[in-house]
Coordinates of C-alpha atoms in Angstrom, one line a residue:
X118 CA 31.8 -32.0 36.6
X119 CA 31.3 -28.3 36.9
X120 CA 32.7 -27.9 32.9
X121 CA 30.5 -30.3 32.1
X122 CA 27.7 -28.3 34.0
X123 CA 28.5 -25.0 32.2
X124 CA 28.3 -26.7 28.8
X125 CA 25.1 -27.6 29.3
X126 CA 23.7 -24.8 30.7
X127 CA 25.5 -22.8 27.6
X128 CA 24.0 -25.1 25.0
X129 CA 20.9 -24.4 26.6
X130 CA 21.3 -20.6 27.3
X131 CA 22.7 -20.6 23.4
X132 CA 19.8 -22.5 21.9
X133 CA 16.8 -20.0 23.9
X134 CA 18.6 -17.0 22.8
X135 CA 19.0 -18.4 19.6
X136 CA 15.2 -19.8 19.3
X137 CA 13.9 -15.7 20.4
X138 CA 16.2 -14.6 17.8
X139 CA 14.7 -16.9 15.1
X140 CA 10.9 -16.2 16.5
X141 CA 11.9 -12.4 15.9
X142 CA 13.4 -12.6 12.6
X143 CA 10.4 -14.8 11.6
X144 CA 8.1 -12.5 12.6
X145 CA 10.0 -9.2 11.3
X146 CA 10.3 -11.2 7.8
X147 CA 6.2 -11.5 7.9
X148 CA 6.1 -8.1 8.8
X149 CA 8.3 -6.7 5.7
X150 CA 6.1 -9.2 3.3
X151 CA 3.0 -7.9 5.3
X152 CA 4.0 -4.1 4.2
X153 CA 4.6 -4.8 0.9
X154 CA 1.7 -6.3 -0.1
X155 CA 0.4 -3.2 1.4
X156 CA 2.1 -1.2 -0.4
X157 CA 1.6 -3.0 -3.4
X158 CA -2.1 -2.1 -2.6
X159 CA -2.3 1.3 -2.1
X160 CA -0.4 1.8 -5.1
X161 CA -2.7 -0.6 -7.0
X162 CA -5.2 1.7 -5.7
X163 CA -3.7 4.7 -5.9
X164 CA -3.0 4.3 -9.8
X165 CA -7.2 3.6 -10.0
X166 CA -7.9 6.6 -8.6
X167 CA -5.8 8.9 -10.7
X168 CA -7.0 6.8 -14.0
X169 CA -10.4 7.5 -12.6
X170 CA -10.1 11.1 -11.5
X171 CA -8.8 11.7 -15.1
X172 CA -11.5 9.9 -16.4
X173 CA -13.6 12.8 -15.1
X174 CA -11.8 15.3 -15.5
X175 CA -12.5 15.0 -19.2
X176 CA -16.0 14.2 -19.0
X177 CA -16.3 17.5 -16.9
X178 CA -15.0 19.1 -19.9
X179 CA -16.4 17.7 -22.5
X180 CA -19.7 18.7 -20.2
X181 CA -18.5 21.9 -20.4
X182 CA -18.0 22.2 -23.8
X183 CA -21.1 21.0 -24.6
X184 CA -23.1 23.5 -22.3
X185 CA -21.1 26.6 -23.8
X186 CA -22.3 24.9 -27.3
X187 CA -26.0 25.1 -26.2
X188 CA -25.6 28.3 -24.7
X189 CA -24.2 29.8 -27.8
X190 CA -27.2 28.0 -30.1
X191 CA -29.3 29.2 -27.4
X192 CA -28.4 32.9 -28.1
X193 CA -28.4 32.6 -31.5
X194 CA -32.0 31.2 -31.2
X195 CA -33.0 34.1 -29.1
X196 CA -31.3 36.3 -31.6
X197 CA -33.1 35.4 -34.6
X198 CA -36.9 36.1 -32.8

């Protein structure tokens, strides 16, 4: 009677211990897909940035070439009067 007892309450001890070790896994399995998608969006994000930082970068010096072009036609204008 008492084995029989202690069985039980072991099958049942076994399947709550095992049930909060599935819940946890479950939920540290969402949590690893949860970081990389976030991952996968900041570096999705990150590459933006740096194609759009670039992106002005050269329009800053194409802007800059262009204003040393008109300063250098605007001395030569002044030069000629």
């Amino acid at each position: 009677m008492y084995f029989l007892v202690s069985v039980v309450f072991g099958l049942l001890l076994f399947m709550i211990l095992y049930g909060r070790y599935m819940n946890v896994s479950g939920n540290i399995g969402q949590r690893r897909l949860q970081i990389d998608n976030l991952r996968d969006e900041v570096e999705f994000k990150v590459g933006k940035l740096q194609k759009g930082t670039l992106q002005i970068n050269r329009e800053i010096a194409d802007a800059a070439s262009s204003l040393e072009s008109l300063k250098k036609d605007l001395d030569n204008a002044r030069g000629k009067e």
